[in-house]
Coordinates of C-alpha atoms in Angstrom, one line a residue:
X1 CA 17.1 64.5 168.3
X2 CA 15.6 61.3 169.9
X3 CA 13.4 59.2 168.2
X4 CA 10.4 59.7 170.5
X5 CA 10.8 63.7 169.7
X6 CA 11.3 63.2 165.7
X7 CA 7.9 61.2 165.9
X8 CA 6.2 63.6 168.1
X9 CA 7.2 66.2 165.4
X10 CA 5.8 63.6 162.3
X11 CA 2.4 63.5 164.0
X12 CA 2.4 67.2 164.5
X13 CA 3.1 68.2 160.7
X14 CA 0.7 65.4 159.3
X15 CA -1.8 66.8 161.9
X16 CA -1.2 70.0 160.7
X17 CA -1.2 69.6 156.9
X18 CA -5.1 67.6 157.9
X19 CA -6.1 70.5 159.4
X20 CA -4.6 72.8 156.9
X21 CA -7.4 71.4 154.1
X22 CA -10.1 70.9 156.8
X23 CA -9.4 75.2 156.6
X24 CA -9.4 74.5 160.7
X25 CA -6.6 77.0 160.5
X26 CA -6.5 77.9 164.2
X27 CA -5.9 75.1 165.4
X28 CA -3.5 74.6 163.1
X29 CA -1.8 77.2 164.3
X30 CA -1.3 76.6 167.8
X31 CA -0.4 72.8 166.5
X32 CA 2.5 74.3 164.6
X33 CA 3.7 77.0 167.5
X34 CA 4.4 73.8 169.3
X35 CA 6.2 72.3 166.1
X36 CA 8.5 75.5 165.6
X37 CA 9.5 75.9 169.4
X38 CA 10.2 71.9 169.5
X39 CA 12.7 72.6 165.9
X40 CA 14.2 75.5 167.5
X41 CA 15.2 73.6 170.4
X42 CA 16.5 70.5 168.5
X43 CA 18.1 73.0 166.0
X44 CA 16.4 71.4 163.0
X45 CA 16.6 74.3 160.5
X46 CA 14.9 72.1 157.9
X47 CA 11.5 71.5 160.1
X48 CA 11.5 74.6 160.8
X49 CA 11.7 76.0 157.5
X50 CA 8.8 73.4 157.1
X51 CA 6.8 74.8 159.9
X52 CA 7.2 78.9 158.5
X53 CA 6.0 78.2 155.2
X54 CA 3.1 76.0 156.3
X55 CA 2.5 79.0 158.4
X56 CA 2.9 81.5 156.0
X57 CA 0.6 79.7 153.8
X58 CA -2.1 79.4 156.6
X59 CA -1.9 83.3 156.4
X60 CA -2.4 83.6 153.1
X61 CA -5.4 81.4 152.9
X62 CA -6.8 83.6 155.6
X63 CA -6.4 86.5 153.5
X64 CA -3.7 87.7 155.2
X65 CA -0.9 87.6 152.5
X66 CA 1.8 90.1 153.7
X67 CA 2.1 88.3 156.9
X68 CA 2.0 85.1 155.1
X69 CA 5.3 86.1 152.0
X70 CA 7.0 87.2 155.9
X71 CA 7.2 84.1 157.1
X72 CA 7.9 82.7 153.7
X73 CA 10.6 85.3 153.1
X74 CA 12.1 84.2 157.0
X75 CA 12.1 80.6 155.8
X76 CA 14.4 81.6 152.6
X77 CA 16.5 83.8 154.6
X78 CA 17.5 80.5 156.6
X79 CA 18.4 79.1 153.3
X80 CA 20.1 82.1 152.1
X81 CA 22.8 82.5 155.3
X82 CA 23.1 78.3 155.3
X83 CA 26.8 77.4 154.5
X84 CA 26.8 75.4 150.9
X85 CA 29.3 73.0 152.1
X86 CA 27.4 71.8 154.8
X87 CA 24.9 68.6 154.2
X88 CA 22.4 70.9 155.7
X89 CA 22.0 72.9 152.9
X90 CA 20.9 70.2 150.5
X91 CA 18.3 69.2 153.1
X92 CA 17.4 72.6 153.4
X93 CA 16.7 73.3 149.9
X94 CA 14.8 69.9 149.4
X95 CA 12.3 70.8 152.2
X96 CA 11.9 74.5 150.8
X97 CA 11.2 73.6 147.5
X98 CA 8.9 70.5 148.2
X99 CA 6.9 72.7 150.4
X100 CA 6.4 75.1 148.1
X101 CA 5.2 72.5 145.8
X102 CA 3.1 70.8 148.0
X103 CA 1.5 73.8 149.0
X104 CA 1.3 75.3 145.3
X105 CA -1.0 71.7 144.5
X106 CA -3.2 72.7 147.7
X107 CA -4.1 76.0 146.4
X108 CA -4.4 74.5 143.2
X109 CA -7.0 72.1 144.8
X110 CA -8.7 74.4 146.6
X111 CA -9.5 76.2 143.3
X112 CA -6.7 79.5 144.4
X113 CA -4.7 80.4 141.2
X114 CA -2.9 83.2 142.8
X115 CA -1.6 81.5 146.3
X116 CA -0.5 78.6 143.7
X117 CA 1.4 80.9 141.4
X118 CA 3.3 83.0 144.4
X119 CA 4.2 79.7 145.9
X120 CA 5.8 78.4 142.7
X121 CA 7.1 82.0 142.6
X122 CA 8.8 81.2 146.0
X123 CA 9.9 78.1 145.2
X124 CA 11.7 80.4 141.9
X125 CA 13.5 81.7 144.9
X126 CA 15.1 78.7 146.2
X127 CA 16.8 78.4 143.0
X128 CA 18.0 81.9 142.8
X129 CA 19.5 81.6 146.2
X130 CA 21.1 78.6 145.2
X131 CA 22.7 80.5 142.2
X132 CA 23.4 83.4 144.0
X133 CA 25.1 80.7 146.2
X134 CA 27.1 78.5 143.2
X135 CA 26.5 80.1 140.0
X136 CA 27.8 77.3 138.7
X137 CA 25.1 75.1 140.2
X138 CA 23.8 73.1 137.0
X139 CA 20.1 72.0 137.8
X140 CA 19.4 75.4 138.7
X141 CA 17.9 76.5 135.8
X142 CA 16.6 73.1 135.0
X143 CA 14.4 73.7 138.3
X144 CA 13.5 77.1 137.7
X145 CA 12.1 76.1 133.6
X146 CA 10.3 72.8 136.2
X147 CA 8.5 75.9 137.8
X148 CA 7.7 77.9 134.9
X149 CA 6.2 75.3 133.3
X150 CA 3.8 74.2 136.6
X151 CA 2.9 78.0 136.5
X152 CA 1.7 77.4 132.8
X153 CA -0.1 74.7 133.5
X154 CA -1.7 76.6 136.3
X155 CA -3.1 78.9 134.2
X156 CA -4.1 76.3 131.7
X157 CA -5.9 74.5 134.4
X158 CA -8.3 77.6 135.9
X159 CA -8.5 78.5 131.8
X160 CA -12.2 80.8 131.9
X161 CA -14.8 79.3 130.6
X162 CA -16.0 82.4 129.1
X163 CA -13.8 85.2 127.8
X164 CA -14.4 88.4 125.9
X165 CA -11.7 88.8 123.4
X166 CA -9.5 91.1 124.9
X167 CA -9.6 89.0 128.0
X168 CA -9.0 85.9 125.6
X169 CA -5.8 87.7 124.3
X170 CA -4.5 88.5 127.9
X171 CA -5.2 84.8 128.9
X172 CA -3.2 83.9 125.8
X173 CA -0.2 86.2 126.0
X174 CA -0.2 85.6 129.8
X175 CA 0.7 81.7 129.3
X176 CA 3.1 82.5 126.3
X177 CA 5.2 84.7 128.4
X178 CA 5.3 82.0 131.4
X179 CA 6.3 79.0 128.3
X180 CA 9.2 81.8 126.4
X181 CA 10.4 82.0 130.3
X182 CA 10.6 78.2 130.5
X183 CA 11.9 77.9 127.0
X184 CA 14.6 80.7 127.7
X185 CA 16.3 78.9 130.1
X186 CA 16.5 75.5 128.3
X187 CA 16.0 76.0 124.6
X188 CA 16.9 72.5 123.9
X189 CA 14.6 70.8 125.5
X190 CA 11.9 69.1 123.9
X191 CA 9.6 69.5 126.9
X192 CA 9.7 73.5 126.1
X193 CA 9.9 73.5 122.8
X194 CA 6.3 72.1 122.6
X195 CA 5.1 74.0 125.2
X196 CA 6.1 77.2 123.9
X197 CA 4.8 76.0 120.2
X198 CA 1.5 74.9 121.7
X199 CA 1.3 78.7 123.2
X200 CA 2.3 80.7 120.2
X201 CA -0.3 78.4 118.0
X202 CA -3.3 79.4 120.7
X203 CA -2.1 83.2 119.9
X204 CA -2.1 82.2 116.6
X205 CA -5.7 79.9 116.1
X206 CA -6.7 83.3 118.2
X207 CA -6.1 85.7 115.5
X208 CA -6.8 83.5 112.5
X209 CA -10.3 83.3 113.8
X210 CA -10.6 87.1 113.9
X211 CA -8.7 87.2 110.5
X212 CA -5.9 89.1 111.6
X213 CA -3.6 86.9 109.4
X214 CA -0.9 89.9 110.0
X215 CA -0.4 89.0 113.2
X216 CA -1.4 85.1 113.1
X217 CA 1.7 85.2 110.2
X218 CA 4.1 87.2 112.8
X219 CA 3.3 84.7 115.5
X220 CA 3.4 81.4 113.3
X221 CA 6.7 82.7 112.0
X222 CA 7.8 82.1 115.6
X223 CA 6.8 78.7 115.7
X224 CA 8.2 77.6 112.8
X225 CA 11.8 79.3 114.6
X226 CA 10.8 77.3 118.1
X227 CA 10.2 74.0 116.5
X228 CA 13.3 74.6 114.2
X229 CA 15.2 74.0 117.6
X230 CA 14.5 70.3 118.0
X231 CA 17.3 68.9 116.7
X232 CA 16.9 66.5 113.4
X233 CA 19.7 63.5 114.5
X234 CA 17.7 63.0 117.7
X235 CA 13.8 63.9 116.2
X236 CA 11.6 60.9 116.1
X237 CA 9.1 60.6 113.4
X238 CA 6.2 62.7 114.8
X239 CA 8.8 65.6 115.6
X240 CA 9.5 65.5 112.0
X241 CA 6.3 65.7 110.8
X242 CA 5.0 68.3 113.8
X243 CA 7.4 70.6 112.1
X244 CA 6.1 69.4 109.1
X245 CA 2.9 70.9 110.3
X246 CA 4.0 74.5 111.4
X247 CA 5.4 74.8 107.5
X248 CA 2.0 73.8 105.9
X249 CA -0.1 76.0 108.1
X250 CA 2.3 78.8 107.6
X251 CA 1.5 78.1 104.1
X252 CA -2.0 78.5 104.3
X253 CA -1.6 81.8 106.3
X254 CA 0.8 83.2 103.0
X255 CA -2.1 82.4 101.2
X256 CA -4.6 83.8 102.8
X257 CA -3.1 87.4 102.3
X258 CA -2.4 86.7 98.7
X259 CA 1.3 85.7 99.3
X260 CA 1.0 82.9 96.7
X261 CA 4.5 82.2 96.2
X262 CA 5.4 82.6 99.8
X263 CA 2.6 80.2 100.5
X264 CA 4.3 77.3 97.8
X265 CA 7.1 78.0 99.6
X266 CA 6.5 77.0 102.9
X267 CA 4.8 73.6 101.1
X268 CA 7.8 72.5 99.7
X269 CA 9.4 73.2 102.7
X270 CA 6.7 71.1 104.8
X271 CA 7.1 68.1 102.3
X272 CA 11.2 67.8 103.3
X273 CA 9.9 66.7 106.8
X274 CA 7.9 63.6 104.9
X275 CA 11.0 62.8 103.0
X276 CA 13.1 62.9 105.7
X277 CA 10.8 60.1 107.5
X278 CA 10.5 58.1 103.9
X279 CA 13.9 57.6 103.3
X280 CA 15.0 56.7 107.5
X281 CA 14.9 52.9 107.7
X282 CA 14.5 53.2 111.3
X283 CA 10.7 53.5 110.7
X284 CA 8.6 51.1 110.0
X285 CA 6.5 50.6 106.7
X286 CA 3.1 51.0 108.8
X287 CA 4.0 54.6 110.1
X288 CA 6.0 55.7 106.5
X289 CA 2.3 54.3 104.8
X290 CA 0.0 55.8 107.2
X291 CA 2.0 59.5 106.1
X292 CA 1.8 58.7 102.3
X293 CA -2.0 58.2 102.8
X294 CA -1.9 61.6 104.6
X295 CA 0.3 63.2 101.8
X296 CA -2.5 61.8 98.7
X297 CA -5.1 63.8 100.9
X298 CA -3.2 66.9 101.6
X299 CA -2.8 66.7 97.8
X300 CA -6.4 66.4 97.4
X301 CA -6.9 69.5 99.2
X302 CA -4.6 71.5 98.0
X303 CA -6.1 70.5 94.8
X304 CA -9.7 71.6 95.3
X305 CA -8.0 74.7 96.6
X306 CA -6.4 75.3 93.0
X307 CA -3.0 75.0 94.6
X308 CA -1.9 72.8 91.8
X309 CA 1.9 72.7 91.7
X310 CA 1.4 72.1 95.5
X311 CA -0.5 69.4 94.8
X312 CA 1.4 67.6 92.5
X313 CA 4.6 67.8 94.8
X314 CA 2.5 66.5 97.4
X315 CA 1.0 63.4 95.4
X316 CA 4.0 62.9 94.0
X317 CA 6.1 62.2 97.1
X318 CA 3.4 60.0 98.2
X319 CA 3.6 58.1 94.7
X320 CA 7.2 57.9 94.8
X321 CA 7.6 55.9 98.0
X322 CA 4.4 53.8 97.7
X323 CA 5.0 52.7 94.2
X324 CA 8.5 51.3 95.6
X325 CA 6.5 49.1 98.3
X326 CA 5.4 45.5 97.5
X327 CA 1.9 45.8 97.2
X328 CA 1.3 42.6 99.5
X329 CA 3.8 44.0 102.1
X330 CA 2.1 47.3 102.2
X331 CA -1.5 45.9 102.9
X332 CA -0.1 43.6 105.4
X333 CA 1.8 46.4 107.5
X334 CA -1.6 48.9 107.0
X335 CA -4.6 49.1 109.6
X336 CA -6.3 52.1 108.5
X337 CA -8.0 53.6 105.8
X338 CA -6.3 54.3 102.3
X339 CA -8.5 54.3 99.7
X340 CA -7.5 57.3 97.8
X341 CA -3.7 55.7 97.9
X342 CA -4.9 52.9 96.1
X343 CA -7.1 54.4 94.0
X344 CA -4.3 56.2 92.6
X345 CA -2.0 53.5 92.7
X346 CA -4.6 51.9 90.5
X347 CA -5.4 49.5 93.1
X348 CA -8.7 51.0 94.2
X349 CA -12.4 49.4 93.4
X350 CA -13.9 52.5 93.1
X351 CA -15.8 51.7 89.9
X352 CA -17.5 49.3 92.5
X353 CA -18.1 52.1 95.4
X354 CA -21.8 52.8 95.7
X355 CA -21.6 56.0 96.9
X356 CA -22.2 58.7 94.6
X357 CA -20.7 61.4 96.6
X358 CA -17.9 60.0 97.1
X359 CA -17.4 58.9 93.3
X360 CA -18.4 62.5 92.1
X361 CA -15.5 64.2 94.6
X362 CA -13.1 61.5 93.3
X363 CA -13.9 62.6 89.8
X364 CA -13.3 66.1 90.6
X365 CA -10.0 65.2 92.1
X366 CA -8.9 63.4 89.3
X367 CA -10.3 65.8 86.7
X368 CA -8.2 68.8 88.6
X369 CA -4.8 66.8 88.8
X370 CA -5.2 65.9 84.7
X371 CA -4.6 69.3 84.4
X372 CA -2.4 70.0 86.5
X373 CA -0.5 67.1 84.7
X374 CA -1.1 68.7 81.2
X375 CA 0.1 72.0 82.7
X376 CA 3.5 70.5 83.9
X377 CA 3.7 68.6 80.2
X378 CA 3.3 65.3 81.8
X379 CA 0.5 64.1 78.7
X380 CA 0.0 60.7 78.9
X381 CA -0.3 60.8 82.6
X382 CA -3.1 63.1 82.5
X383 CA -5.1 61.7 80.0
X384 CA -4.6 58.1 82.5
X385 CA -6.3 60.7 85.2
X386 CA -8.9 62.5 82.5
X387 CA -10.1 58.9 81.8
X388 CA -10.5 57.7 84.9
X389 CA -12.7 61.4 86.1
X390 CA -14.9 60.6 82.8
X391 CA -15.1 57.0 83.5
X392 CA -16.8 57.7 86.8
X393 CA -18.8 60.5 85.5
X394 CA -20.0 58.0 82.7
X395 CA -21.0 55.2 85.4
X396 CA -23.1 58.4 87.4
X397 CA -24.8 59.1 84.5
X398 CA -25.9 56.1 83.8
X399 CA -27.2 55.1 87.4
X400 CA -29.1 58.5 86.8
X401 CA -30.8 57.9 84.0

């Protein structure tokens, strides 16, 4: 092909893809009749794979979408009789697949979930060709989980604003079948092991809120198995403590239904995630601080919800590790809040606090983990906590009076 021609056949398709958002479509049209006869002539199979599925996708936009998956189905078919071996092939399958992506973020733009979705679904094809082709073909699969998880984006991005809540279950189940497709094909891949967990947990937030926690327990069970799948050598510290996560609010779920046991189960379980992070010296103090404040208020909830054992292990683990930090070292590393850290490491001022609320919940908190001290034996302890809880009450008394 000459240079003069191959620029001729630049201007056309740029023209074309112009007039193709303008929705001139006609025009487009006869713009690219001229661009397939010219790639027909030249025998350049990859423009004029180009030019049939720009085609095809003019149809569809003008609600014509049989005629439209012809010409995309003619465009594959090229593909599917091209010889492997040949360089061809490769160029071939680049322009297919680009296309179909280019023209998938049109529709998205142009606010058209399903012409999107059957041009990712095309672009599926190209890959199934290709295997059909070289089952041995690696980045097959690796393509076809690319597609899947555009196609659950797609659906993430046109989310209703308003759904009734069987439509809000079909919306939910629809995007958890795209992510298990995505997940299927590469199970090891961080990328869709968090996007299947982020579907399962909207199933999951979706029948807590209803108080199905039958089915939210079924569902977070899966989680727990996805997230189980990253693997621990390579995890960084916010894998960790995502899975972390899926254990505690399977926890709360156990409870929910009475399943007390099961519940203190998943706890401990949740708490192995922190320690793995506390005893790695590849993080640094600031992060392993930040979680120990988290673990004194998990404590503190699981305390006010009589979940005392749970409690203790929590506070415990956070105790443990900060009482093995210099003090100086561990304020200089720590931005954020940690007041109730310090208060229980006995560094807190929160005889000079003015806020009564806040004094009157610490009280509580130390009044319920006194007993849960006592229960576990662990006397002198709680009477530390029992004084403090009636050393505050005392000074709230007194500002009463």
């Amino acid at each position: 092909m000459s240079k003069q021609t191959e620029d001729l056949l630049v201007r056309t398709l740029n023209d074309v893809s112009s007039l193709f958002g303008k929705e001139r479509y006609k025009k487009a049209l006869e713009k690219l009749d001229k661009a397939e006869k010219l790639a027909e002539k030249t025998k350049r199979t990859d423009i004029l794979c180009r030019v049939l599925l720009q085609k095809g996708a003019i149809m569809t936009a003008m609600g014509k979408p049989d005629e439209g998956q012809d010409l995309y189905d003619k465009a594959l078919d090229i593909f599917r009789t091209s010889d492997l071996n040949e360089p061809e092939s490769s160029v071939l399958k680049s322009t297919l697949s680009n296309t179909f992506s280019e023209l998938a973020r049109h529709f998205k733009m142009t606010d058209n979930l399903e012409n999107a979705e059957k041009c990712y679904m095309n672009e599926i094809k190209v890959y199934e060709i290709l295997l059909e082709k070289d089952p041995e073909y690696e980045d097959s699969n690796q393509e076809i989980a690319r597609i899947f998880k555009a196609i659950g984006d797609l659906y993430e991005y046109f989310r209703p604003e308003e759904m009734d809540p069987e439509t809000e279950r079909q919306y939910y189940e629809k995007i958890l079948d795209i992510r298990e497709k995505a997940f299927e094909l590469l199970p090891d891949s961080e990328t869709y092991i968090y996007g299947l967990a982020h579907a399962l947990g909207n199933l999951v937030d979706y029948y807590i809120i209803r108080q199905d926690y039958e089915s939210a327990i079924q569902l977070q069970e899966r989680v727990v198995e996805v997230m189980e799948e990253l693997i621990d050598l390579l995890a960084n510290w916010k894998d960790l403590k995502a899975k972390s996560n899926t254990y505690d609010k399977l926890g709360s779920l156990y409870a929910e239904i009475g399943q007390e046991e099961l519940a203190q189960e998943q706890y401990s379980k949740a708490l192995e995630y922190y320690e793995m992070i506390f005893d790695d010296e590849l993080w640094p103090l600031s992060v392993k601080a930040m979680l120990a404040s988290e673990l004194m208020e998990r404590g503190k909830t699981l305390l006010l919800s009589k979940k005392y054992e749970s409690a203790k292990e929590s506070m415990d683990m956070a105790l443990d590790f900060l009482e093995g930090v210099d003090k100086e070292e561990l304020e200089d590393s720590t931005k954020g809040s940690m007041d109730l850290t310090y208060v229980f490491l006995g560094e807190g001022d929160e005889e000079e606090s003015e806020d009564s609320g806040y004094l009157s919940e610490l009280a509580g908190i130390f009044r319920e983990y006194a007993k849960t001290l006592s229960d576990l034996n662990r006397n002198e302890d709680a009477e530390e906590f029992t004084a403090k809880s009636e050393k505050i009450l005392g000074k709230l008394a007194e500002e009463g009076d």
